[in-house]
Short mmCIF file of C-alpha atoms in Angstrom, two decimals:
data_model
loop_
_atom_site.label_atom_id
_atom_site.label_comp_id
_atom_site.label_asym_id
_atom_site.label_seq_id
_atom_site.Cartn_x
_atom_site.Cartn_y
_atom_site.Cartn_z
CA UNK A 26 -43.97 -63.86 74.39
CA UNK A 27 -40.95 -64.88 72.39
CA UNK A 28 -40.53 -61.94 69.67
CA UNK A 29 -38.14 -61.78 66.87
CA UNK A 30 -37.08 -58.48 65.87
CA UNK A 31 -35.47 -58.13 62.31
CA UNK A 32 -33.91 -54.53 61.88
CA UNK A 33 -34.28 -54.02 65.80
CA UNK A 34 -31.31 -51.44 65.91
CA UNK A 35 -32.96 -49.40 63.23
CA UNK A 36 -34.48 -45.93 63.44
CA UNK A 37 -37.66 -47.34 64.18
CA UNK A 38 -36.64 -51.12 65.58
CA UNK A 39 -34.58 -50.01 68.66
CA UNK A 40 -37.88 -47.85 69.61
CA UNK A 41 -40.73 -50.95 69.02
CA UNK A 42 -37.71 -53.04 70.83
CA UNK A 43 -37.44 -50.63 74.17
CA UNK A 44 -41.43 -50.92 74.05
CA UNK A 45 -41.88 -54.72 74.46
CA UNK A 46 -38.22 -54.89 76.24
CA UNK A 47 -40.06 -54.87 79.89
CA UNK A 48 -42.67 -58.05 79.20
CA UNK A 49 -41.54 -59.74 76.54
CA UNK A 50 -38.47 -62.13 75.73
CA UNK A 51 -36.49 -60.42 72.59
CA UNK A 52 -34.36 -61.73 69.92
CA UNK A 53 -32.82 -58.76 68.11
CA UNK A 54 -31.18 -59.31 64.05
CA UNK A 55 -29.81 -57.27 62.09
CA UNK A 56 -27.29 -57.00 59.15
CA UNK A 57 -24.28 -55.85 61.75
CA UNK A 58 -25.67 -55.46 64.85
CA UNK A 59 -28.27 -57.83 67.18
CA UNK A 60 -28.11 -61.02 68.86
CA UNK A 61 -28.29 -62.77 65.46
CA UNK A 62 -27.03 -61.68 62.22
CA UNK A 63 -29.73 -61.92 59.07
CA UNK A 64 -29.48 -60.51 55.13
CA UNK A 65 -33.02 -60.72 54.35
CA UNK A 66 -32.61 -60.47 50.68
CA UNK A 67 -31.07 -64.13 51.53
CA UNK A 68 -33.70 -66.98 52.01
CA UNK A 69 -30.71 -69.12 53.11
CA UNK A 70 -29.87 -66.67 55.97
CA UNK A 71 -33.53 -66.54 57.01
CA UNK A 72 -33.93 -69.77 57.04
CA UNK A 73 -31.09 -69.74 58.93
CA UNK A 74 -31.94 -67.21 61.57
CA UNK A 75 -35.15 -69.15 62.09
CA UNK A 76 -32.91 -72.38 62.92
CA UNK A 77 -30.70 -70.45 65.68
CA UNK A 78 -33.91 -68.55 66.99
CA UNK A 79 -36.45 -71.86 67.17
CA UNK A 80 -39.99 -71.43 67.60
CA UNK A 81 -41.07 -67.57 68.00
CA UNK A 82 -44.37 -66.29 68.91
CA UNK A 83 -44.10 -62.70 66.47
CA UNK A 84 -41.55 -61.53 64.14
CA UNK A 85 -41.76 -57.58 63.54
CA UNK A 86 -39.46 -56.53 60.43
CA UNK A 87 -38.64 -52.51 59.99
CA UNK A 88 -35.67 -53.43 57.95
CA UNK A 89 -35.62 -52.66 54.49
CA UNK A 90 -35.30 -49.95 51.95
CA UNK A 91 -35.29 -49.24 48.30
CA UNK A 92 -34.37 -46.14 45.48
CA UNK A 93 -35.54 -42.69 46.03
CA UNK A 94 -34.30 -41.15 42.87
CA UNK A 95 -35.72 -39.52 39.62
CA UNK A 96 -38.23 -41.45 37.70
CA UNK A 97 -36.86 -39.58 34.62
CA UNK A 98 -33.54 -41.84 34.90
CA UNK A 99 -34.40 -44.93 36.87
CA UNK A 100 -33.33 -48.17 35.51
CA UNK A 101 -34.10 -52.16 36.47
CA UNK A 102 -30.75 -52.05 38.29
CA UNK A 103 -32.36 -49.09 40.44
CA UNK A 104 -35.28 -51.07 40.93
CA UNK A 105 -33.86 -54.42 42.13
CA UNK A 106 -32.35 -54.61 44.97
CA UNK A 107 -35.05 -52.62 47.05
CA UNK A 108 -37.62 -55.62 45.47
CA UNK A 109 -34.90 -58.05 46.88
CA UNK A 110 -34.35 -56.46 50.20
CA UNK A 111 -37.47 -54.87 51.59
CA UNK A 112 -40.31 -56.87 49.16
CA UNK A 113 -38.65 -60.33 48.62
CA UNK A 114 -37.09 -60.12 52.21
CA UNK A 115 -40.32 -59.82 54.05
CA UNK A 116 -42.21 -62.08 51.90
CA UNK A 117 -39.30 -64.81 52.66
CA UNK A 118 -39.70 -63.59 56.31
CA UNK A 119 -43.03 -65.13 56.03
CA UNK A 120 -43.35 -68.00 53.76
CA UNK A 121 -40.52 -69.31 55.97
CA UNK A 122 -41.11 -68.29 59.22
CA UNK A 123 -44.51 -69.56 59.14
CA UNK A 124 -42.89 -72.98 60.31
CA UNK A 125 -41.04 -71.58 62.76
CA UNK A 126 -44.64 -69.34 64.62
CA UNK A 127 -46.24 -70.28 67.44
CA UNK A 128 -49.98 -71.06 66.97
CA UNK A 129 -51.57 -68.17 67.19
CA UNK A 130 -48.39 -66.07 66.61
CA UNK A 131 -47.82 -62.92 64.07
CA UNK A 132 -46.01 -61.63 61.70
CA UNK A 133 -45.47 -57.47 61.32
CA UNK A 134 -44.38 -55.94 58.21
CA UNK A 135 -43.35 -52.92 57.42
CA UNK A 136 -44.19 -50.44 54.39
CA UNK A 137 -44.69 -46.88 54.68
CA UNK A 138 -46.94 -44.10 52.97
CA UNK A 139 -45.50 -43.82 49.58
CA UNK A 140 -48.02 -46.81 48.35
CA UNK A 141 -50.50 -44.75 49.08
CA UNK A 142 -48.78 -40.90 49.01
CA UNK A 143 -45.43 -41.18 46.75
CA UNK A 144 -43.77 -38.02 46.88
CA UNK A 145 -41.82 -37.45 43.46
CA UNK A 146 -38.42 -39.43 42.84
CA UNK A 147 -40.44 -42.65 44.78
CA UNK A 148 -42.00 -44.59 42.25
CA UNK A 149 -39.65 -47.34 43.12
CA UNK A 150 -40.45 -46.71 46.90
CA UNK A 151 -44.12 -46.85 46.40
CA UNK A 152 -44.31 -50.37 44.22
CA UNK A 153 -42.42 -51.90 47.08
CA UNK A 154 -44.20 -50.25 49.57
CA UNK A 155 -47.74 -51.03 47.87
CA UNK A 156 -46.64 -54.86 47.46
CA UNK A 157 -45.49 -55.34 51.20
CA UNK A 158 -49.50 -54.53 51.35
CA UNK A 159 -51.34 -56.89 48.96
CA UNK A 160 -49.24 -59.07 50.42
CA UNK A 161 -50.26 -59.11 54.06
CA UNK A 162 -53.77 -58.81 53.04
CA UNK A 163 -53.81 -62.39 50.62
CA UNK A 164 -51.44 -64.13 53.28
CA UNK A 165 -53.56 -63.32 56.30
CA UNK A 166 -56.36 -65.71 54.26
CA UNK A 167 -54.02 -68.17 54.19
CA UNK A 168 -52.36 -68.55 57.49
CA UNK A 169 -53.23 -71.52 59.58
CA UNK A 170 -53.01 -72.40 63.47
CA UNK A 171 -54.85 -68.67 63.99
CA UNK A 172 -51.63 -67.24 62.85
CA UNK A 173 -51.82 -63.44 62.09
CA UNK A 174 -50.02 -61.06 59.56
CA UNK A 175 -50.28 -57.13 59.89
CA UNK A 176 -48.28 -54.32 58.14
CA UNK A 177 -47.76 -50.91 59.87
CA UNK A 178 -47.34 -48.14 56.88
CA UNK A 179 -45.56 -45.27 58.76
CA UNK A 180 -45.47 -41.69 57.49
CA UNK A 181 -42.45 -39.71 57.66
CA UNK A 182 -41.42 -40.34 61.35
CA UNK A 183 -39.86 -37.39 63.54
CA UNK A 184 -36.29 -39.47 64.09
CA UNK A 185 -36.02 -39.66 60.49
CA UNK A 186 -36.37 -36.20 59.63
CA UNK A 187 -32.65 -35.27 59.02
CA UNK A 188 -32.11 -38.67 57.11
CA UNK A 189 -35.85 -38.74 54.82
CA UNK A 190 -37.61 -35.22 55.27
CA UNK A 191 -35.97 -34.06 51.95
CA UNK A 192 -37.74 -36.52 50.06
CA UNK A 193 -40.91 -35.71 51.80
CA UNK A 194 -41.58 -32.03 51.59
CA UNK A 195 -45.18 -31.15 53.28
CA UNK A 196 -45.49 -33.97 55.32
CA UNK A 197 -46.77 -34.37 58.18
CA UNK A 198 -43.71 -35.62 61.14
CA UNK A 199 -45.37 -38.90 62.83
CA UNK A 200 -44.48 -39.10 66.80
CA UNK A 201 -42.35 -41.58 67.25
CA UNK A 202 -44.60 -43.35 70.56
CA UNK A 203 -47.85 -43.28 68.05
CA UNK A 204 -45.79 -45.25 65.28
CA UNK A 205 -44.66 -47.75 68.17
CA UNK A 206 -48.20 -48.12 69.17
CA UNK A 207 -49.25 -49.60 65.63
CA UNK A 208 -46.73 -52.33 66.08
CA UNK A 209 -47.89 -53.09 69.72
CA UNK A 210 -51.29 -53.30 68.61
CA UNK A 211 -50.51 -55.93 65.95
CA UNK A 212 -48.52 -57.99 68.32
CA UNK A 213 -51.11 -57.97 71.69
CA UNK A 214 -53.54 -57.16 70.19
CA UNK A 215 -56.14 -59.05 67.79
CA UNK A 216 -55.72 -57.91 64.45
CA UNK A 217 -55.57 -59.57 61.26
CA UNK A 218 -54.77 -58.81 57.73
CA UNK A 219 -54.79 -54.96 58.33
CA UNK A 220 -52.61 -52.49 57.06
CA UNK A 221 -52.07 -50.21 60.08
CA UNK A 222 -51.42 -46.33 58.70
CA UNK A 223 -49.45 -44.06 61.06
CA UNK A 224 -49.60 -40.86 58.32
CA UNK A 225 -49.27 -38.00 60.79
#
């Protein structure tokens, strides 16, 4: 297969990458590093990407972020960018790729366990998060030519301890092969419209 890999020099995108490295054709982008540069909080730049990439048969996103910070103080201009990066980006990642999937192809998002387990100072986190979700499951009606859409929600995973773990007190650290495995199962595999939890 032909797989696009948004965020593929990421934490958790150079590990999914190494996995489908030895059997699969790979197109790595990225903000400053990959084969192909993307902003995904840009439609024009996705669009874009899609024309230099051409058909793909899955696109896996595990870019993205938004505010971890006190509820007590947080503000629309807080809020916004994370909805424009990680919400808006992977929505656009769809609603335009679409044209540019292989029948029968996928899409894999990426959201995490604050929509269902916010730890305190990510309420912003957890709206995103949740919304990535509702997402997948309405647009996996909706896709034609047997195209899929999955989410994996990861936990807190072990290489991100140092940078996240602080925001997470109590949690459980997620292997870093067991995460990889969700995103393996919704490219090969058969899934549809899932969101694919990887808590612990």
């Amino acid at each position: 297969m032909k797989i696009l890999i948004i965020g593929g020099s990421g934490t958790i995108g150079k590990k999914v990458a190494a996995a489908f490295a030895h059997k699969h054709e790979l197109i790595i982008a990225g903000r400053n590093s990959g084969d192909i540069n993307v902003d995904i909080s840009s439609a024009a730049s996705i669009k874009g990407m899609f024309e230099l990439t051409g058909k793909v048969d899955a696109c896996i996103c595990t870019a993205g972020t938004g505010y971890y910070g006190p509820f007590e103080t947080m503000t629309q201009e807080h809020v916004l960018p994370g909805i424009g990066n990680k919400l808006i980006g992977q929505i656009n990642l769809v609603l335009i790729g679409k044209d540019y999937l292989n029948e029968g192809g996928s899409f894999t998002l990426t959201s995490g366990i604050a929509a269902q387990h916010p730890a305190k100072n990510g309420a912003c986190v957890a709206m995103i998060n949740g919304a990535v979700n509702s997402f997948a499951l309405a647009a996996a009606q909706e896709l034609k030519q047997d195209k899929r859409i999955n989410v994996v929600s990861p936990g807190l995973v072990e290489d991100s301890k140092d940078r996240y773990g602080a925001f997470f007190p109590g949690y459980n650290l997620v292997p870093m092969s067991k995460l990889v495995n969700a995103y393996i199962l919704s490219v090969e595999g058969a899934v549809n419209g899932r969101i694919l939890k990887v808590y612990s």
